[in-house]
Tab-separated table of C-alpha atoms in Angstrom:
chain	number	residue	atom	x	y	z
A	1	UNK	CA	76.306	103.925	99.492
A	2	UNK	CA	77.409	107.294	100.846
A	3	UNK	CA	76.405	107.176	104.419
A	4	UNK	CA	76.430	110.442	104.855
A	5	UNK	CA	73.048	110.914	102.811
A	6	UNK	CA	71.665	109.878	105.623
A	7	UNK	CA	72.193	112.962	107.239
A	8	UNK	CA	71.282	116.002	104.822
A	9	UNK	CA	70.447	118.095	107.557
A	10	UNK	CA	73.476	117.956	109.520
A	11	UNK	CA	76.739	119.744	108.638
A	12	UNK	CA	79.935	118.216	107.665
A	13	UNK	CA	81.348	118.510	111.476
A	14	UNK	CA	78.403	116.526	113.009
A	15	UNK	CA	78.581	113.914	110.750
A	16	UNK	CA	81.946	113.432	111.245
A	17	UNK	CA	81.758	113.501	115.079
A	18	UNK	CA	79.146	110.522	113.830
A	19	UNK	CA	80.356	108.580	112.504
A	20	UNK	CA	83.744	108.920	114.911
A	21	UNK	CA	81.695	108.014	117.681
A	22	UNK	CA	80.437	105.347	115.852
A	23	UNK	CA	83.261	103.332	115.097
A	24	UNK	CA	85.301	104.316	118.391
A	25	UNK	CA	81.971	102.825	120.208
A	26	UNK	CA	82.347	99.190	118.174
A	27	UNK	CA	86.174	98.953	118.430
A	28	UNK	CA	85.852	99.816	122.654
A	29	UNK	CA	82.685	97.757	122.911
A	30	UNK	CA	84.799	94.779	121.601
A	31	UNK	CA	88.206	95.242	123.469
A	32	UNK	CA	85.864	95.300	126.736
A	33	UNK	CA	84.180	92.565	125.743
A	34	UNK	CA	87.047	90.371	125.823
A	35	UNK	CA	88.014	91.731	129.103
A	36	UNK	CA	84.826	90.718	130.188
A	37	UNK	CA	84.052	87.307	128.844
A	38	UNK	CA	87.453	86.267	129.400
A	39	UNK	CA	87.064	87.243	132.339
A	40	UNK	CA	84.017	85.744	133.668
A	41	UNK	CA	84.886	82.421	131.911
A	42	UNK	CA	88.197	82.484	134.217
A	43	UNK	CA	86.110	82.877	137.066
A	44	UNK	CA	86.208	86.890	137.789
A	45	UNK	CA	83.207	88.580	138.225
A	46	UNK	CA	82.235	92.296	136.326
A	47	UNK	CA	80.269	94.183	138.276
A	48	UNK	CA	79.887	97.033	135.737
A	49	UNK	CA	80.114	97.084	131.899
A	50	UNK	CA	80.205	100.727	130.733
A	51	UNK	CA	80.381	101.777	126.917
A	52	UNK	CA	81.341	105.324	127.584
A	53	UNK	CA	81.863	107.599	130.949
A	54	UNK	CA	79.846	110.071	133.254
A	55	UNK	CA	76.468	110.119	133.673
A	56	UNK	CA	74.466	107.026	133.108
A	57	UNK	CA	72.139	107.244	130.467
A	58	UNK	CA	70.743	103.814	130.319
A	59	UNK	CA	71.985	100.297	132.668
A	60	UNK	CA	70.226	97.208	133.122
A	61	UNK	CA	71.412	94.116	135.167
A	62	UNK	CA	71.878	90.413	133.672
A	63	UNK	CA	71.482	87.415	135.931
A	64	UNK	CA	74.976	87.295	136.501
A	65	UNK	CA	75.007	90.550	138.019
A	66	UNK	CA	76.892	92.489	136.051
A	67	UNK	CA	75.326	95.922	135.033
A	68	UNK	CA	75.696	96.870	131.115
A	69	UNK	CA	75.266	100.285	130.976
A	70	UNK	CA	75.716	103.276	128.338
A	71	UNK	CA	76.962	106.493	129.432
A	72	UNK	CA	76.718	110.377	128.113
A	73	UNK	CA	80.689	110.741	127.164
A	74	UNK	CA	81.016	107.797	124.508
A	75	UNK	CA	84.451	108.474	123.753
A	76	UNK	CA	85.748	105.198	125.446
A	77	UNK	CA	84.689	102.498	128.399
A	78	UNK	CA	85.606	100.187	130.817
A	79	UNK	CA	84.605	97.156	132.823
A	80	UNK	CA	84.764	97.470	136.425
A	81	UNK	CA	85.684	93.866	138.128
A	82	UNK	CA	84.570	93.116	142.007
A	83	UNK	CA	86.449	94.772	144.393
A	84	UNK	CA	88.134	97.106	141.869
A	85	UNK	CA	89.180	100.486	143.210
A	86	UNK	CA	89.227	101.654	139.884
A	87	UNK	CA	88.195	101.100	135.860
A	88	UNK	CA	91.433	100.520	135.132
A	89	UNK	CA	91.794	97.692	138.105
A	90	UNK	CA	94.224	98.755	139.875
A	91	UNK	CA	94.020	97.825	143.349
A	92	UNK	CA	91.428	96.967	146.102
A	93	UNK	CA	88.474	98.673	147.147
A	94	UNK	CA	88.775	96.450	150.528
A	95	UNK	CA	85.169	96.113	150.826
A	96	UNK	CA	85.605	91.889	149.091
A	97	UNK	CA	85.279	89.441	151.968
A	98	UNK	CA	87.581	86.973	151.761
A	99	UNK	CA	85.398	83.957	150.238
A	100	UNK	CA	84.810	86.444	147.558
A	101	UNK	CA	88.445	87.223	146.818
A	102	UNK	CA	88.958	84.467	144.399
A	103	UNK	CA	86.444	86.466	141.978
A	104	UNK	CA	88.184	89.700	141.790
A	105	UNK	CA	91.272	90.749	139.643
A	106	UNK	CA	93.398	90.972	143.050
A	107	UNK	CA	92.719	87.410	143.822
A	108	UNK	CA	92.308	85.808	140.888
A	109	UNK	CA	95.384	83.335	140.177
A	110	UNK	CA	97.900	84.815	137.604
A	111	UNK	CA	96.857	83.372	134.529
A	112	UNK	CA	93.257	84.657	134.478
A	113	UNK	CA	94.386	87.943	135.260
A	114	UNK	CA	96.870	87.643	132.726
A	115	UNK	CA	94.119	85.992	130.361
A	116	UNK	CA	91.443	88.444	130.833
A	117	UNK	CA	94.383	91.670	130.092
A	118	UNK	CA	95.104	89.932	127.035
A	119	UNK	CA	91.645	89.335	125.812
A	120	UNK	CA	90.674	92.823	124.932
A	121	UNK	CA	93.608	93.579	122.354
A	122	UNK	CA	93.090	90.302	121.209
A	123	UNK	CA	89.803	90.695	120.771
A	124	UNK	CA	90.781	94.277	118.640
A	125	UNK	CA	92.766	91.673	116.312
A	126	UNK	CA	89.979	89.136	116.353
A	127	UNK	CA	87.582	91.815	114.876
A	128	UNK	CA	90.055	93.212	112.325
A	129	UNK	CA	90.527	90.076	110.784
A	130	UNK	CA	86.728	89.206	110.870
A	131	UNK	CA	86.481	92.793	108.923
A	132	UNK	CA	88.878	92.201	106.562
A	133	UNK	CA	87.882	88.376	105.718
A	134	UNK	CA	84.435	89.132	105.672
A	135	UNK	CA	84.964	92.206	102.842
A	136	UNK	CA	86.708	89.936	100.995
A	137	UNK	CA	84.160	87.219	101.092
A	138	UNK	CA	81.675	90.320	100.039
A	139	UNK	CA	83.367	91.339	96.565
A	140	UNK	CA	84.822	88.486	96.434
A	141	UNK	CA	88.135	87.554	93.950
A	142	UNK	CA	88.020	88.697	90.428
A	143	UNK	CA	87.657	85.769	87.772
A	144	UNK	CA	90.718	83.431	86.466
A	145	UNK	CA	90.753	84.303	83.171
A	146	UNK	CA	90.050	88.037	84.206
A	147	UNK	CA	86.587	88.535	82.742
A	148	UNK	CA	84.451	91.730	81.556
A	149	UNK	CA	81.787	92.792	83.705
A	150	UNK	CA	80.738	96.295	83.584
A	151	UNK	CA	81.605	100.012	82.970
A	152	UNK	CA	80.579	103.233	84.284
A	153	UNK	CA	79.685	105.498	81.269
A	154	UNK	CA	82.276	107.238	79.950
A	155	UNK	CA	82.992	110.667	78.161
A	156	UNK	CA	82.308	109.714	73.866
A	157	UNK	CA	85.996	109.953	73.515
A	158	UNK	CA	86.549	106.540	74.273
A	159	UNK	CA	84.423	103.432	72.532
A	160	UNK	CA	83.857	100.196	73.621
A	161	UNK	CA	83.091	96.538	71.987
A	162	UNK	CA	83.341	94.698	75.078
A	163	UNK	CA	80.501	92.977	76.294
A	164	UNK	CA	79.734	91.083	79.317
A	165	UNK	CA	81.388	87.715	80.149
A	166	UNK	CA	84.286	88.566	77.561
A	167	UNK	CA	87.470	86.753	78.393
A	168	UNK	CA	90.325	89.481	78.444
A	169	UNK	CA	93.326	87.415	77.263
A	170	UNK	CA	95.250	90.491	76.798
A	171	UNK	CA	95.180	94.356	76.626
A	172	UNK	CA	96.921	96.220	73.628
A	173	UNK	CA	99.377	93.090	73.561
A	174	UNK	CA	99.793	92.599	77.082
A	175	UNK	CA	98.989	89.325	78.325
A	176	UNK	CA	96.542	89.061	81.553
A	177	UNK	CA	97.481	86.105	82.333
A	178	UNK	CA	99.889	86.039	85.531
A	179	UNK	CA	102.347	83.697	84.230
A	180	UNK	CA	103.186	86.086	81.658
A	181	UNK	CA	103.827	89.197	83.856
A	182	UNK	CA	107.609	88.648	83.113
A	183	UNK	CA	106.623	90.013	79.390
A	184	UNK	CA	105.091	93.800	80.062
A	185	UNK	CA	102.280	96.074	82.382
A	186	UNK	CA	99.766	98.524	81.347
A	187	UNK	CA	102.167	101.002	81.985
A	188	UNK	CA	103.561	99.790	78.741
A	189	UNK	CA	100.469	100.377	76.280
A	190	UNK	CA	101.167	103.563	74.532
A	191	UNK	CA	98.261	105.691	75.749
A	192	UNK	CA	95.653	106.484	73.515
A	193	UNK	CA	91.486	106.964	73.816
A	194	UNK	CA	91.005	103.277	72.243
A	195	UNK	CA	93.413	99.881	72.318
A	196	UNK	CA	93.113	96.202	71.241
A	197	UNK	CA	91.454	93.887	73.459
A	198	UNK	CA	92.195	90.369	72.582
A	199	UNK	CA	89.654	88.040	73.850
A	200	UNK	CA	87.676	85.127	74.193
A	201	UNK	CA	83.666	85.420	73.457
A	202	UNK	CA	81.524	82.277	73.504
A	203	UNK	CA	84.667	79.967	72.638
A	204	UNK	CA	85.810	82.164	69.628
A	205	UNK	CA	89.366	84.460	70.058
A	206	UNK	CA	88.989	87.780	68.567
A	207	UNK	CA	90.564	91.433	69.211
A	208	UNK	CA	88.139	94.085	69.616
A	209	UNK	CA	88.051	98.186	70.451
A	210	UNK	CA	88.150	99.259	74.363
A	211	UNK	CA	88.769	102.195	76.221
A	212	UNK	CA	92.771	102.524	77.356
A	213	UNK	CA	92.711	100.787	80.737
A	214	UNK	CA	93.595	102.794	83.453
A	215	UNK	CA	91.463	105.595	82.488
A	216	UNK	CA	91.577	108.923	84.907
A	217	UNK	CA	88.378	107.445	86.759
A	218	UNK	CA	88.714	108.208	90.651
A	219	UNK	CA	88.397	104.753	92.477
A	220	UNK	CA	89.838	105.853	95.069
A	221	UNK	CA	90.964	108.373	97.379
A	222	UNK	CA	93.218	108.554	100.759
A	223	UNK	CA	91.437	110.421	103.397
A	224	UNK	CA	92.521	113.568	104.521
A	225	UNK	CA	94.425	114.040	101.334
A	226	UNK	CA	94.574	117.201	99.348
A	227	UNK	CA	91.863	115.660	96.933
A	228	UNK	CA	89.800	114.662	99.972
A	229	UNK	CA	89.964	118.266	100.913
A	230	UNK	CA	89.199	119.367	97.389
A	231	UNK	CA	86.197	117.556	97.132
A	232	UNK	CA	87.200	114.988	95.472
A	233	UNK	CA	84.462	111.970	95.233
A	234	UNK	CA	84.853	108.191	93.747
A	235	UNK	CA	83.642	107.836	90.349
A	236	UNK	CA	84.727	110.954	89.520
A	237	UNK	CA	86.313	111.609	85.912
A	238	UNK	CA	89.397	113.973	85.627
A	239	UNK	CA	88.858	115.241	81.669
A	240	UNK	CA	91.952	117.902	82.380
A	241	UNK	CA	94.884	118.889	84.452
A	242	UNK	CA	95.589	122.918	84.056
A	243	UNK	CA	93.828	122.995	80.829
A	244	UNK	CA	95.380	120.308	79.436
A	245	UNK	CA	93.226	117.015	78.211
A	246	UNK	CA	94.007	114.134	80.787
A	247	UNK	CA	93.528	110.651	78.304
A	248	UNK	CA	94.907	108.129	80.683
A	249	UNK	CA	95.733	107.846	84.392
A	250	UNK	CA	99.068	107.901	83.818
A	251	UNK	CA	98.799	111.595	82.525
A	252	UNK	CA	97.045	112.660	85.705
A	253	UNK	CA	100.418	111.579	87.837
A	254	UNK	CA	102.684	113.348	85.060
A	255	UNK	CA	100.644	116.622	85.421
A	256	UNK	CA	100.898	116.451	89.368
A	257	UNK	CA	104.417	115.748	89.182
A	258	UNK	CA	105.000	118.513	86.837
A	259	UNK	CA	103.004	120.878	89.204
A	260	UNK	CA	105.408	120.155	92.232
A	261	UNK	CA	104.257	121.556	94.939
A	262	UNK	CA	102.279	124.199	93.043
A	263	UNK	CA	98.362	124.080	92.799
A	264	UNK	CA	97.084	121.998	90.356
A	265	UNK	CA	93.477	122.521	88.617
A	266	UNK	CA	91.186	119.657	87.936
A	267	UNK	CA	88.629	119.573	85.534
A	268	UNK	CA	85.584	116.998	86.698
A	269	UNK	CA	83.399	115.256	85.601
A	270	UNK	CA	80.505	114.282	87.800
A	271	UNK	CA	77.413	112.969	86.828
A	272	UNK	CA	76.292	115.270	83.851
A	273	UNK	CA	78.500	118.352	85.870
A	274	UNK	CA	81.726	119.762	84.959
A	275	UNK	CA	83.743	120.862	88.174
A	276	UNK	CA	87.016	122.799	88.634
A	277	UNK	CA	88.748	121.650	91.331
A	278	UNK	CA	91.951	123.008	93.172
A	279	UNK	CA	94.661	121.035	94.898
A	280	UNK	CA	98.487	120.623	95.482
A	281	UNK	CA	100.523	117.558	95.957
A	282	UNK	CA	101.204	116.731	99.938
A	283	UNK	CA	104.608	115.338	101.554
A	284	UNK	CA	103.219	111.492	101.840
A	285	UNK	CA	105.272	108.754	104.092
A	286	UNK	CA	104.856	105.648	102.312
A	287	UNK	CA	105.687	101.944	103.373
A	288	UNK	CA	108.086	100.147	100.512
A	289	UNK	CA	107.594	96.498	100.446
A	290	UNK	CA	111.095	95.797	101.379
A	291	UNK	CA	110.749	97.611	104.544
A	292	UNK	CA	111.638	101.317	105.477
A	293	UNK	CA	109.466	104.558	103.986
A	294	UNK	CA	109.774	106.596	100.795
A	295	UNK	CA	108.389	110.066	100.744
A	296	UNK	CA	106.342	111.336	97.405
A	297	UNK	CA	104.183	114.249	96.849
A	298	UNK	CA	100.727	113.109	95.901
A	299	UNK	CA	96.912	114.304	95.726
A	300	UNK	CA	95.599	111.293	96.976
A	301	UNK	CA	93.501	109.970	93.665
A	302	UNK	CA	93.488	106.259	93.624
A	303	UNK	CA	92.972	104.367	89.859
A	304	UNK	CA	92.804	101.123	88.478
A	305	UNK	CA	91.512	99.555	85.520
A	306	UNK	CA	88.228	101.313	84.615
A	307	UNK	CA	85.362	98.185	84.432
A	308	UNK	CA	84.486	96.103	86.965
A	309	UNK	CA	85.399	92.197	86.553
A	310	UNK	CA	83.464	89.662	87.287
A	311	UNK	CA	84.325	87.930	90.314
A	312	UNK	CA	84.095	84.408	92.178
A	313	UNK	CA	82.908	84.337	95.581
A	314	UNK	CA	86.045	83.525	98.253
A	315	UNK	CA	86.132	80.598	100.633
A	316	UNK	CA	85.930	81.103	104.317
A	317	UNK	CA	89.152	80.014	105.051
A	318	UNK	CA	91.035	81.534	102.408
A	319	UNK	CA	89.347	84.725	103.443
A	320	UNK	CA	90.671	83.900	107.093
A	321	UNK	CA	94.279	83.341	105.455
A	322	UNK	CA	94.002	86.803	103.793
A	323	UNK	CA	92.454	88.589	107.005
A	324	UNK	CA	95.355	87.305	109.344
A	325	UNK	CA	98.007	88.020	106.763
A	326	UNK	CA	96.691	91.565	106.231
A	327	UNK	CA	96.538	92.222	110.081
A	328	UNK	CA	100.230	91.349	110.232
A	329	UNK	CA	101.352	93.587	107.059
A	330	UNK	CA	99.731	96.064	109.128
A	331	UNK	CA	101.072	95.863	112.456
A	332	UNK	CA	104.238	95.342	111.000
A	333	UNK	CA	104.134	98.496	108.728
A	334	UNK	CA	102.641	100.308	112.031
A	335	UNK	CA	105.789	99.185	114.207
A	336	UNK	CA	108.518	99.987	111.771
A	337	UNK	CA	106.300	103.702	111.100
A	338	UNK	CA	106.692	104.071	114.919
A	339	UNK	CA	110.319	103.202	114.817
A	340	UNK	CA	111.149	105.358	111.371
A	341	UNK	CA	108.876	108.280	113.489
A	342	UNK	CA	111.108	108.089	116.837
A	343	UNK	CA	114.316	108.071	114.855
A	344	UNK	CA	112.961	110.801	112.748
A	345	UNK	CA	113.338	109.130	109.869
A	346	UNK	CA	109.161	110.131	108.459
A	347	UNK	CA	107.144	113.479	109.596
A	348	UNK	CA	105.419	113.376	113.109
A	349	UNK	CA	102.548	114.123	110.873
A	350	UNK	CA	102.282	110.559	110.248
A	351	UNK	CA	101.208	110.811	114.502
A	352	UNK	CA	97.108	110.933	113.824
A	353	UNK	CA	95.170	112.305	117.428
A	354	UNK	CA	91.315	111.732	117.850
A	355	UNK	CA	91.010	115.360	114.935
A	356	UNK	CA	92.758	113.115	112.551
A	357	UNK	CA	90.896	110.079	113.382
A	358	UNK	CA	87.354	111.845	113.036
A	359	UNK	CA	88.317	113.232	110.045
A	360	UNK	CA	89.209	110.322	108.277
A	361	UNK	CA	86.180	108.436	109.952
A	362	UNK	CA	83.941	111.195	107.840
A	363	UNK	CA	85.950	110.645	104.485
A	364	UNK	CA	85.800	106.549	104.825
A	365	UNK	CA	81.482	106.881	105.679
A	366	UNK	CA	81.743	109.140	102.708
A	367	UNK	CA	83.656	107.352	100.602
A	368	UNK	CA	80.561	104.271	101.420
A	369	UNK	CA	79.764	101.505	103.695
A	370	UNK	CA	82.288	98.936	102.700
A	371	UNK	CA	85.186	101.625	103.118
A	372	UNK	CA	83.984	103.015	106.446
A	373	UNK	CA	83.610	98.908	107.747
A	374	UNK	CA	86.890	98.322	106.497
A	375	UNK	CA	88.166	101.295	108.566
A	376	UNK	CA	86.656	100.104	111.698
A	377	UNK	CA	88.735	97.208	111.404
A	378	UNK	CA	91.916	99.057	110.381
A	379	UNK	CA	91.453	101.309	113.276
A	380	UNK	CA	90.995	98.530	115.660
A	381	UNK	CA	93.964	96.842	114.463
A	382	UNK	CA	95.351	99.799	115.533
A	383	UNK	CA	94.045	99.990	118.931
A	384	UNK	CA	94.666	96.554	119.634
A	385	UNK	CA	98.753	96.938	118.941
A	386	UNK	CA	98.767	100.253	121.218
A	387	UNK	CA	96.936	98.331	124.001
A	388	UNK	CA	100.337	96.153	123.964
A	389	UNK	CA	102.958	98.787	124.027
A	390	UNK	CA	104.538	98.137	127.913
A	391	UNK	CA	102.999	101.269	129.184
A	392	UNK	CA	101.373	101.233	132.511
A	393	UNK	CA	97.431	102.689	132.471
A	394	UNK	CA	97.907	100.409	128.891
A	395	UNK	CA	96.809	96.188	128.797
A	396	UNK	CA	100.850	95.968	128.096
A	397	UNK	CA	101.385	97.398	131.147
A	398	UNK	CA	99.526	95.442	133.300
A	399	UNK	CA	100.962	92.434	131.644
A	400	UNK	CA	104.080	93.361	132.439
A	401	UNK	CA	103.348	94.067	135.935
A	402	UNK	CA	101.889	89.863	135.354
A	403	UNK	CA	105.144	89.284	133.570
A	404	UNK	CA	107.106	90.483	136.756
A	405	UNK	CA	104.615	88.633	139.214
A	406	UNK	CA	105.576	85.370	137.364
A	407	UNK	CA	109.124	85.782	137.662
A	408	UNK	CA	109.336	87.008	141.219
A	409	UNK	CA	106.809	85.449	142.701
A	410	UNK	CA	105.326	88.237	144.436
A	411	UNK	CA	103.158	91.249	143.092
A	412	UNK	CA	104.516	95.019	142.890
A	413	UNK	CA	103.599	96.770	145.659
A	414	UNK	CA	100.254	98.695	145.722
A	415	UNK	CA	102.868	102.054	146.130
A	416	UNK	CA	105.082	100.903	142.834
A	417	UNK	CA	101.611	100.284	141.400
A	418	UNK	CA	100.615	103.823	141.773
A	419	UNK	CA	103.546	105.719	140.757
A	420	UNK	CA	104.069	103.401	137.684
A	421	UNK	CA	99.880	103.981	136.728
A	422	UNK	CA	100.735	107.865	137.096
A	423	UNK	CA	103.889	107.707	135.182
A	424	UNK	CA	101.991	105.554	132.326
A	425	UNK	CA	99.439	108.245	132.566
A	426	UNK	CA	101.228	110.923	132.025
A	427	UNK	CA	103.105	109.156	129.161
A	428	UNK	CA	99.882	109.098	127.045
A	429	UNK	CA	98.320	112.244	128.282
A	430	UNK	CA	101.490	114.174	126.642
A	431	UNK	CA	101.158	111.861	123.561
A	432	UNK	CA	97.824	112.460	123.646
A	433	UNK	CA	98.617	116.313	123.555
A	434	UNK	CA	101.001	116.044	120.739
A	435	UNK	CA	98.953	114.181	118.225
A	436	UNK	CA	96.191	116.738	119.102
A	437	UNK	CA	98.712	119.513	118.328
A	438	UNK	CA	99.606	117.894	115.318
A	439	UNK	CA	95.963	117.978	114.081
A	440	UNK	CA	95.148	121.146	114.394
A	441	UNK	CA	98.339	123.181	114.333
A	442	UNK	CA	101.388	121.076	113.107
A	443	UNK	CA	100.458	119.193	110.478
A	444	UNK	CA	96.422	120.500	109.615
């Protein structure tokens, strides 16, 4: 579903801002959260929750005392511990009596300080791999032997037998099976409207006519690409590239890599409209599986094969296994981008501000609910791993200021505190600054 239908009246900058808000709100509400349970279990009490800053638009008190409250900024939060000076807990307000010390974040013993700092990244990564275990569990894993489901309809150029629950033991003489990988791809299949299916129906083997596989069907597309800008939408059929007829995916690439840089025309096909669309290829940074980056020039249309396969529902803890695995590819990738970035190895333009991140929160709600879910947890992957980075003002900052209280035996001094919380500050307001210049002038 396109969740943007929900909001006819409202123009594309609104819902965007929307839907930004939205998942900004889930990912903060969460890293608090941890902060706060953690907290409390280790014995420190919150006196405020806040999902957002400034004026208080709604607060009500639980019986532990703590006051969850919603305020008119919701472009972060905070929870406020007893005898705080500050959201970010740094320091004494002085007004704690000493019985009470033991319950604030200054007199708490190390390790549920420590503990309740680490909770609210962890909680970021706790959520991301909920997301991303849970979508999985939703479509689910396609059938073993891959197995015919459905189709959208297609233009008449291309004719189908196929029928539902057909067995696809190969595709215009390329096995399906895994094992046999070693002996061709798709990309092999000379491209034509129609190729041999070989498969099984009711028990019986037999080859029958289907559409070429990887058909120019949009399934896909990266947000803020030049597609995405074009207008782009999933489900989309691309019937020709400058005038010329597009028959398989694979012509769609050739035609945007003979276009370069240049503009490249799309005919669409949408529904029972034809559409002329207009885009050029963008500089793209992309992670190569043996580490590093390779830059290509791409629209940012997604394929695959064209029907969907029937699928078998996926365990809870394999879904787990895949979750966790796909938070680390990520944080990994997102670490060696930062590294390949600093040595200026990639574009800054890889740098995303809060521009970039609304944007792409619009095209992911647009693109349907499962996308713009799955982006929640991708972005709070991503919030969770810069929560870490050693900066002060940051959770890694304060647990290295734990790190150093462990070693020495003694706490920084409230002065070192302050001109290391300023320093952090100003570290994020000027990256802060550059990512926004990046979205709006640098890299648009």
């Amino acid at each position: 579903m396109d969740l943007t239908q929900i909001l006819p009246a409202l123009g594309g900058t609104a819902w965007t801002l929307i839907f930004f808000v939205i998942a900004l709100s889930v990912i903060v509400a969460i890293h608090e959260y941890g902060h706060y349970i953690v907290g409390r279990w280790s014995g420190i009490h919150a006196e405020v929750f806040s999902l957002g800053f400034g004026p208080v638009v709604f607060a009500r008190t639980d019986k532990h005392g703590t006051v969850w409250q919603i305020a008119a900024l919701p472009f972060g939060g905070y929870v406020k511990f007893l005898g705080d000076a500050n959201a970010a807990s740094v320091g004494s307000d002085g007004t704690v009596s000493e019985a009470d010390m033991r319950r604030t974040m200054t007199g708490a013993p190390l390790w549920a300080r420590a503990a309740t700092v680490a909770a609210g990244p962890i909680f970021n990564f706790i959520l991301a791999i909920a997301i991303f275990a849970g979508y999985l569990m939703w479509q689910g894993a396609d059938k073993t032997p891959l197995t015919y489901g459905s189709a959208p309809e297609l233009p008449a150029i291309y004719q189908s037998e196929l029928q539902r629950g057909d067995e696809i033991i190969a595709i215009g003489g390329i096995p399906m099976n895994d094992n046999d990988a070693s002996t061709g791809t798709l990309d092999d299949i000379p491209v034509s409207p129609t190729v041999d299916y070989d498969i099984r129906r009711d028990g019986v083997d037999m080859t029958v006519q289907g559409p070429f596989p990887i058909l120019p069907l949009v399934s896909g597309i990266a947000p803020r690409s030049a597609a995405d800008d074009a207008g782009v939408r999933i489900g989309d059929f691309i019937l020709a590239a400058d005038g010329e007829p597009i028959i398989a995916f694979r012509d769609l690439v050739a035609a945007k890599d003979a276009a370069g840089e240049k503009p490249l025309g799309l005919t669409v096909l949408r529904g029972d409209e034809t559409l002329t669309l207009t885009m050029a290829a963008r500089a793209v940074d992309l992670p190569l599986p043996e580490g590093g980056f390779e830059q290509r020039f791409l629209i940012g249309i997604n394929g695959g094969i064209f029907f969907e396969a029937e699928r078998d529902s996926v365990g809870l803890w394999t879904a787990l296994k895949s979750g966790t695995q796909q938070l680390w590819w990520r944080i990994t990738t997102s670490l060696s981008g930062l590294w390949h970035l600093m040595t200026g190895a990639i574009s800054s333009c890889n740098l995303s501000g809060p521009v970039g991140i609304a944007q792409t929160s619009g095209s992911m709600a647009q693109q349907g609910a499962g996308s713009f879910v799955l982006f929640i947890g991708i972005l709070s992957a991503a919030v969770g791993l810069l929560n870490l980075f050693p900066i002060p003002v940051l959770d890694g900052g304060h647990l290295v200021f734990h790190a150093y209280e462990a070693v020495t035996r003694r706490k920084p001094s409230e002065f070192a505190l302050r001109v290391l919380m300023s320093g952090g500050l100003a570290i994020i307001a000027t990256l802060m600054i550059f990512a926004l210049l990046n979205d709006l002038i640098l890299c648009p």
